[in-house]
Short mmCIF file of C-alpha atoms in Angstrom, two decimals:
data_model
loop_
_atom_site.label_atom_id
_atom_site.label_comp_id
_atom_site.label_asym_id
_atom_site.label_seq_id
_atom_site.Cartn_x
_atom_site.Cartn_y
_atom_site.Cartn_z
CA MET A 1 47.93 -6.98 29.75
CA SER A 2 44.16 -7.31 29.83
CA ARG A 3 42.93 -6.63 33.35
CA ILE A 4 39.96 -4.28 33.26
CA SER A 5 37.24 -6.26 35.00
CA SER A 6 37.79 -4.45 38.31
CA LEU A 7 38.11 -0.97 36.86
CA PRO A 8 35.75 1.85 37.90
CA SER A 9 32.74 2.36 35.68
CA SER A 10 34.25 5.55 34.22
CA LEU A 11 37.23 3.59 32.94
CA LEU A 12 35.05 0.79 31.64
CA ARG A 13 33.03 3.32 29.68
CA ALA A 14 36.28 4.63 28.23
CA ALA A 15 37.27 1.10 27.26
CA ALA A 16 33.90 0.47 25.67
CA CYS A 17 34.37 3.54 23.53
CA THR A 18 36.97 1.72 21.42
CA GLY A 19 36.11 -1.06 18.98
CA VAL A 20 37.62 -4.44 19.81
CA ALA A 21 38.94 -4.79 16.30
CA ALA A 22 41.76 -2.57 15.15
CA LEU A 23 39.82 -1.54 12.06
CA ALA A 24 36.80 -0.28 13.98
CA LEU A 25 36.56 3.44 14.56
CA THR A 26 34.29 4.78 17.27
CA ALA A 27 33.26 8.41 17.69
CA CYS A 28 33.18 9.40 21.34
CA GLY A 29 32.82 12.53 23.40
CA SER A 30 31.07 14.52 20.69
CA GLY A 31 30.90 18.13 21.70
CA SER A 32 29.00 21.15 20.54
CA GLY A 33 30.74 21.28 17.18
CA SER A 34 31.79 24.88 17.84
CA GLY A 35 35.45 24.21 17.03
CA THR A 36 36.65 25.20 13.57
CA ALA A 37 39.47 23.68 11.60
CA ALA A 38 42.21 25.91 10.24
CA GLY A 39 41.07 27.08 6.85
CA GLY A 40 37.59 25.57 7.22
CA SER A 41 34.57 25.20 9.47
CA GLY A 42 32.51 22.54 11.14
CA GLU A 43 33.06 20.06 13.93
CA VAL A 44 36.67 19.27 14.76
CA LYS A 45 37.53 15.57 14.86
CA VAL A 46 40.45 14.20 16.85
CA GLY A 47 41.75 10.64 16.44
CA LEU A 48 43.26 8.48 19.18
CA ILE A 49 44.98 5.20 18.25
CA THR A 50 46.36 3.06 21.06
CA LYS A 51 48.33 -0.17 21.03
CA THR A 52 45.40 -2.12 22.53
CA ASP A 53 42.06 -1.30 24.12
CA THR A 54 42.46 -3.65 27.11
CA ASN A 55 45.65 -2.51 28.86
CA PRO A 56 44.56 -0.27 31.79
CA PHE A 57 47.24 2.25 30.79
CA PHE A 58 45.51 2.83 27.46
CA VAL A 59 42.07 2.70 29.04
CA LYS A 60 43.17 5.61 31.23
CA MET A 61 44.62 7.36 28.20
CA LYS A 62 41.25 7.12 26.44
CA GLU A 63 39.53 8.47 29.54
CA GLY A 64 41.82 11.49 29.48
CA ALA A 65 41.19 12.04 25.79
CA GLU A 66 37.41 11.72 26.25
CA LYS A 67 37.30 14.24 29.08
CA SER A 68 39.46 16.71 27.18
CA ALA A 69 37.44 16.29 23.96
CA LYS A 70 34.21 16.94 25.84
CA ALA A 71 35.66 20.02 27.53
CA GLU A 72 36.94 21.36 24.20
CA GLY A 73 33.71 20.63 22.31
CA VAL A 74 35.28 18.32 19.72
CA LYS A 75 34.58 14.79 18.53
CA LEU A 76 36.95 12.00 19.50
CA MET A 77 37.41 8.96 17.25
CA THR A 78 39.26 5.97 18.68
CA ALA A 79 40.85 2.77 17.44
CA ALA A 80 43.30 0.21 18.76
CA GLY A 81 45.43 -2.69 17.66
CA LYS A 82 44.11 -6.19 18.23
CA PHE A 83 47.28 -6.88 20.19
CA ASP A 84 50.45 -5.08 21.26
CA GLY A 85 52.52 -5.03 18.07
CA ASP A 86 49.63 -4.88 15.59
CA ASN A 87 51.18 -2.36 13.21
CA ALA A 88 48.90 -3.29 10.31
CA GLY A 89 45.85 -2.51 12.41
CA GLN A 90 47.25 0.88 13.35
CA VAL A 91 48.08 1.70 9.72
CA THR A 92 44.50 0.95 8.72
CA ALA A 93 43.21 3.05 11.62
CA ILE A 94 45.29 6.03 10.44
CA GLU A 95 43.96 5.67 6.91
CA ASN A 96 40.36 5.43 8.15
CA MET A 97 40.72 8.47 10.39
CA VAL A 98 42.26 10.58 7.63
CA ALA A 99 39.38 9.58 5.35
CA ALA A 100 36.93 10.56 8.12
CA GLY A 101 38.40 14.07 8.22
CA VAL A 102 40.27 14.20 11.52
CA LYS A 103 42.33 17.31 12.12
CA GLY A 104 44.85 15.50 14.28
CA ILE A 105 45.81 11.98 15.31
CA LEU A 106 47.25 10.94 18.67
CA ILE A 107 48.99 7.57 18.48
CA THR A 108 50.92 5.16 20.69
CA PRO A 109 52.95 3.33 18.02
CA SER A 110 53.08 -0.45 18.26
CA ASP A 111 56.05 -0.51 15.88
CA SER A 112 58.03 2.71 16.10
CA LYS A 113 59.63 2.30 12.66
CA ALA A 114 57.02 0.49 10.59
CA ILE A 115 54.29 3.04 11.36
CA VAL A 116 56.29 5.97 9.94
CA PRO A 117 55.18 5.74 6.26
CA ALA A 118 51.51 5.85 7.28
CA ILE A 119 52.19 8.83 9.54
CA GLU A 120 53.99 10.66 6.74
CA LYS A 121 51.01 10.15 4.42
CA ALA A 122 48.66 11.57 7.05
CA LYS A 123 50.89 14.60 7.61
CA ALA A 124 51.06 15.20 3.86
CA LYS A 125 47.28 15.64 3.94
CA GLY A 126 47.48 18.30 6.63
CA VAL A 127 46.81 16.09 9.64
CA LEU A 128 48.70 16.92 12.85
CA VAL A 129 50.23 13.72 14.26
CA ILE A 130 51.33 13.48 17.88
CA ALA A 131 52.91 10.39 19.43
CA LEU A 132 51.84 9.56 22.97
CA ASP A 133 53.92 7.46 25.37
CA THR A 134 56.07 5.78 22.70
CA PRO A 135 58.27 7.78 20.29
CA THR A 136 58.51 6.92 16.63
CA GLU A 137 61.85 6.14 15.01
CA PRO A 138 62.93 8.70 14.10
CA GLN A 139 61.15 10.82 16.69
CA SER A 140 60.92 13.60 14.08
CA ALA A 141 58.46 11.48 12.04
CA VAL A 142 55.65 12.98 14.13
CA ASP A 143 54.96 16.65 14.76
CA ALA A 144 55.31 16.25 18.52
CA LEU A 145 55.76 13.70 21.31
CA PHE A 146 53.93 13.81 24.65
CA ALA A 147 55.39 11.09 26.84
CA THR A 148 57.14 9.91 29.93
CA ASP A 149 60.90 10.23 29.75
CA ASN A 150 61.31 6.46 29.62
CA LEU A 151 65.09 6.65 29.90
CA LYS A 152 64.65 8.64 33.13
CA ALA A 153 62.02 6.17 34.37
CA GLY A 154 64.54 3.38 33.95
CA GLU A 155 67.31 5.42 35.55
CA LEU A 156 65.19 6.08 38.65
CA ILE A 157 64.62 2.40 39.37
CA GLY A 158 68.21 1.56 38.44
CA GLU A 159 69.52 4.11 40.95
CA TYR A 160 67.08 2.81 43.53
CA ALA A 161 68.13 -0.82 42.99
CA LYS A 162 71.81 0.11 43.23
CA ALA A 163 71.23 1.93 46.51
CA ALA A 164 69.06 -0.88 47.90
CA MET A 165 71.76 -3.47 47.21
CA LYS A 166 74.13 -1.51 49.49
CA GLY A 167 77.26 -2.75 47.78
CA LYS A 168 76.24 -6.41 47.58
CA PRO A 169 77.31 -8.02 44.27
CA ALA A 170 74.39 -8.02 41.88
CA LYS A 171 73.12 -10.86 39.72
CA ILE A 172 70.62 -9.11 37.47
CA ALA A 173 67.79 -10.42 35.31
CA THR A 174 66.17 -8.02 32.86
CA LEU A 175 62.63 -8.90 31.77
CA ASP A 176 62.23 -6.70 28.73
CA LEU A 177 59.49 -5.82 26.23
CA ALA A 178 60.25 -6.88 22.64
CA PRO A 179 62.88 -6.17 19.98
CA GLY A 180 62.65 -2.82 18.23
CA VAL A 181 60.14 -1.13 20.56
CA SER A 182 61.65 2.17 21.65
CA VAL A 183 59.89 2.44 25.01
CA GLY A 184 61.28 -0.93 26.06
CA ILE A 185 64.76 -0.12 24.84
CA GLN A 186 64.79 3.21 26.67
CA ARG A 187 63.62 1.76 29.96
CA HIS A 188 66.14 -1.08 29.73
CA ASN A 189 69.00 1.28 28.92
CA GLY A 190 67.91 3.69 31.63
CA PHE A 191 67.92 0.93 34.24
CA LEU A 192 71.44 -0.14 33.28
CA LYS A 193 72.61 3.49 33.38
CA GLY A 194 71.00 4.10 36.77
CA PHE A 195 72.51 0.90 38.18
CA GLY A 196 75.90 1.81 36.78
CA VAL A 197 76.46 -1.11 34.40
CA LYS A 198 76.75 -1.30 30.63
CA GLU A 199 75.14 -3.63 28.13
CA GLY A 200 77.04 -6.92 28.22
CA ASP A 201 78.23 -6.46 31.80
CA PRO A 202 78.64 -9.86 33.51
CA ALA A 203 76.38 -8.63 36.32
CA VAL A 204 73.46 -9.06 33.90
CA VAL A 205 73.10 -12.83 33.98
CA CYS A 206 69.83 -13.20 32.06
CA SER A 207 67.66 -11.17 29.67
CA GLN A 208 64.26 -12.30 28.37
CA ASP A 209 61.45 -10.62 26.43
CA THR A 210 57.98 -10.66 28.00
CA GLY A 211 55.81 -8.46 25.79
CA GLY A 212 54.81 -6.78 29.05
CA ASP A 213 52.58 -9.79 29.79
CA GLN A 214 52.21 -11.32 33.25
CA SER A 215 52.21 -14.97 32.19
CA LYS A 216 55.16 -14.39 29.88
CA GLY A 217 56.92 -12.57 32.71
CA GLN A 218 56.48 -15.64 34.88
CA THR A 219 57.86 -17.92 32.17
CA ALA A 220 60.79 -15.58 31.56
CA MET A 221 61.63 -15.55 35.27
CA GLU A 222 61.44 -19.34 35.41
CA ASN A 223 63.84 -19.54 32.48
CA CYS A 224 66.23 -17.09 34.11
CA LEU A 225 66.19 -18.99 37.40
CA GLN A 226 67.12 -22.16 35.54
CA LYS A 227 70.01 -20.33 33.91
CA ALA A 228 71.16 -18.42 37.00
CA PRO A 229 69.59 -19.59 40.29
CA ASP A 230 71.45 -16.92 42.30
CA ILE A 231 69.69 -13.92 40.68
CA ASN A 232 69.07 -11.23 43.29
CA VAL A 233 67.88 -8.22 41.23
CA VAL A 234 65.07 -8.25 38.68
CA TYR A 235 64.29 -5.34 36.36
CA THR A 236 60.95 -5.58 34.55
CA ILE A 237 59.53 -3.54 31.68
CA ASN A 238 56.23 -3.10 33.53
CA GLU A 239 54.30 -4.27 36.57
CA PRO A 240 52.42 -7.18 34.95
CA ALA A 241 55.82 -8.65 34.05
CA ALA A 242 56.98 -7.89 37.60
CA LEU A 243 54.04 -9.77 39.12
CA GLY A 244 54.76 -12.70 36.83
CA ALA A 245 58.35 -12.67 38.04
CA TYR A 246 57.16 -12.53 41.65
CA THR A 247 54.98 -15.61 41.11
CA ALA A 248 57.93 -17.56 39.71
CA LEU A 249 60.20 -16.46 42.54
CA LYS A 250 57.60 -17.33 45.17
CA ALA A 251 57.30 -20.83 43.73
CA LYS A 252 61.02 -21.23 44.39
CA GLY A 253 60.86 -19.65 47.86
CA ARG A 254 62.92 -16.69 46.61
CA GLU A 255 60.35 -13.86 46.81
CA LYS A 256 61.85 -12.42 50.01
CA ASP A 257 65.48 -12.22 48.90
CA VAL A 258 65.17 -10.91 45.32
CA LEU A 259 64.73 -7.20 44.64
CA ILE A 260 62.15 -6.47 41.92
CA VAL A 261 61.88 -3.01 40.34
CA SER A 262 59.57 -1.92 37.56
CA VAL A 263 57.96 0.92 35.58
CA ASP A 264 54.39 2.16 35.03
CA GLY A 265 52.66 3.10 38.29
CA GLY A 266 49.30 1.47 37.58
CA CYS A 267 47.05 0.90 40.59
CA THR A 268 47.62 -2.86 40.61
CA GLY A 269 51.38 -2.34 40.42
CA THR A 270 51.37 0.36 43.07
CA ARG A 271 49.41 -1.90 45.42
CA ALA A 272 52.04 -4.58 44.75
CA VAL A 273 54.68 -2.11 45.90
CA LYS A 274 52.65 -1.46 49.06
CA GLU A 275 52.37 -5.22 49.64
CA GLY A 276 56.13 -5.66 49.23
CA LYS A 277 55.95 -7.78 46.07
CA ILE A 278 57.71 -5.04 44.07
CA ALA A 279 60.33 -2.88 45.79
CA ALA A 280 59.82 0.23 43.67
CA THR A 281 58.26 1.45 40.45
CA SER A 282 58.49 4.55 38.27
CA GLN A 283 55.01 6.03 37.89
CA GLN A 284 53.89 7.67 34.65
CA TYR A 285 50.73 9.62 33.80
CA PRO A 286 48.77 8.51 30.70
CA LEU A 287 45.72 10.71 31.34
CA LYS A 288 47.89 13.81 31.10
CA MET A 289 49.46 12.65 27.84
CA ALA A 290 46.09 12.28 26.13
CA ALA A 291 44.51 15.41 27.57
CA GLU A 292 47.41 17.57 26.46
CA GLY A 293 47.37 15.89 23.05
CA VAL A 294 43.71 16.73 22.45
CA LYS A 295 44.31 20.35 23.46
CA ALA A 296 47.19 20.55 20.98
CA VAL A 297 44.98 19.33 18.13
CA VAL A 298 42.29 21.85 19.07
CA THR A 299 44.86 24.66 19.03
CA TYR A 300 45.98 23.53 15.57
CA ALA A 301 42.38 23.42 14.36
CA LYS A 302 41.67 26.92 15.63
CA ASP A 303 44.76 28.85 14.58
CA GLY A 304 47.00 26.50 12.60
CA LYS A 305 49.69 26.44 15.29
CA LYS A 306 51.34 23.01 15.42
CA ALA A 307 52.69 21.42 18.58
CA SER A 308 56.34 20.47 18.18
CA GLY A 309 59.20 18.78 19.96
CA TYR A 310 59.01 16.71 23.12
CA THR A 311 56.80 17.38 26.16
CA ASP A 312 57.76 15.43 29.28
CA THR A 313 54.57 14.38 31.09
CA GLY A 314 56.41 13.39 34.26
CA VAL A 315 57.62 10.35 36.18
CA THR A 316 57.90 9.68 39.94
CA LEU A 317 59.72 6.93 41.84
CA ILE A 318 57.22 5.14 44.12
CA THR A 319 58.38 3.04 47.08
CA ASP A 320 57.74 2.55 50.79
CA LYS A 321 61.38 1.68 51.38
CA ALA A 322 63.17 4.92 50.52
CA GLN A 323 66.90 4.76 49.79
CA ALA A 324 69.49 7.49 50.22
CA GLY A 325 70.22 9.24 46.93
CA ALA A 326 67.00 8.04 45.26
CA ALA A 327 64.28 10.68 45.58
CA SER A 328 60.88 9.04 45.91
CA LYS A 329 57.25 9.30 47.00
CA ASP A 330 55.45 6.68 49.06
CA THR A 331 52.60 4.42 47.96
CA ALA A 332 50.00 6.75 49.46
CA TYR A 333 51.02 9.30 46.84
CA GLY A 334 51.26 6.57 44.23
CA LEU A 335 47.73 5.31 44.89
CA GLU A 336 46.35 8.85 44.67
CA ASN A 337 47.87 9.23 41.22
CA CYS A 338 47.72 5.72 39.78
CA TRP A 339 45.65 4.47 36.87
CA GLY A 340 43.81 1.27 36.07
#
């Protein structure tokens, strides 16, 4: 998912503020040091740990965290996995941040279950831990979750695809994320729910994991076309996977008669919707997740009040081919609010 060469300079600066290696911690956005931790004094430190530091979604998340940290006068420390799924790197990052004295950690878990013991150790030392984008398993392992409702995001594109098919029998391919990753499971299940089919329904003729990667999405689509050449609906975990699927379909001359729907709402993906490569996408808002997370840590540092529960940071269906019964915004709105 590494596509940052064309990003604005502000986003590139945000990307540069994270070490390439998972174990590297970088202090960014240092403020005035006026914030005080509950029960103590001195500069408040906030940690942000993302799945990777190359995916534009997480680049935007870091930008939001940086801006919020600067506005709040606190120091932001960042780290990232070497790759999507690098749980060991995230565990080490948590340990390093706790040792550095952070008051709170914002994390997008690469492995929703395996990261829990490290989170519990951090919480036991008085660190507020908030999951961004991806919930832990169980969700209660963190103090709070600020994220897109990924089930709803999937439902929106499932409802859209169902309406767009206008009663035509569907032959569906699902290009998923990876086993055990909650965000992928929720989007997949949401799509099926929105389309009105259950897991195992014969309408789903092929399912492949892509890791959210464009080249793997292309390979997965090629495999599905070999298995079921008459596929006419493609659900993808994100827009890179969708563009990979589009490339495979175009090679077979099928790009005009297969409906592709996706999730994320990045600028590249939203432009692909405008160009007709993707029919619709569910747009989410990573900058808001991070900004609200930093504010929550600052509140905890100042008065000891912990954020709790789930905060929905919003999702919008983006398409230029609106369908009855599927509320949506057009790509003009999508491009105004996209990231990457």
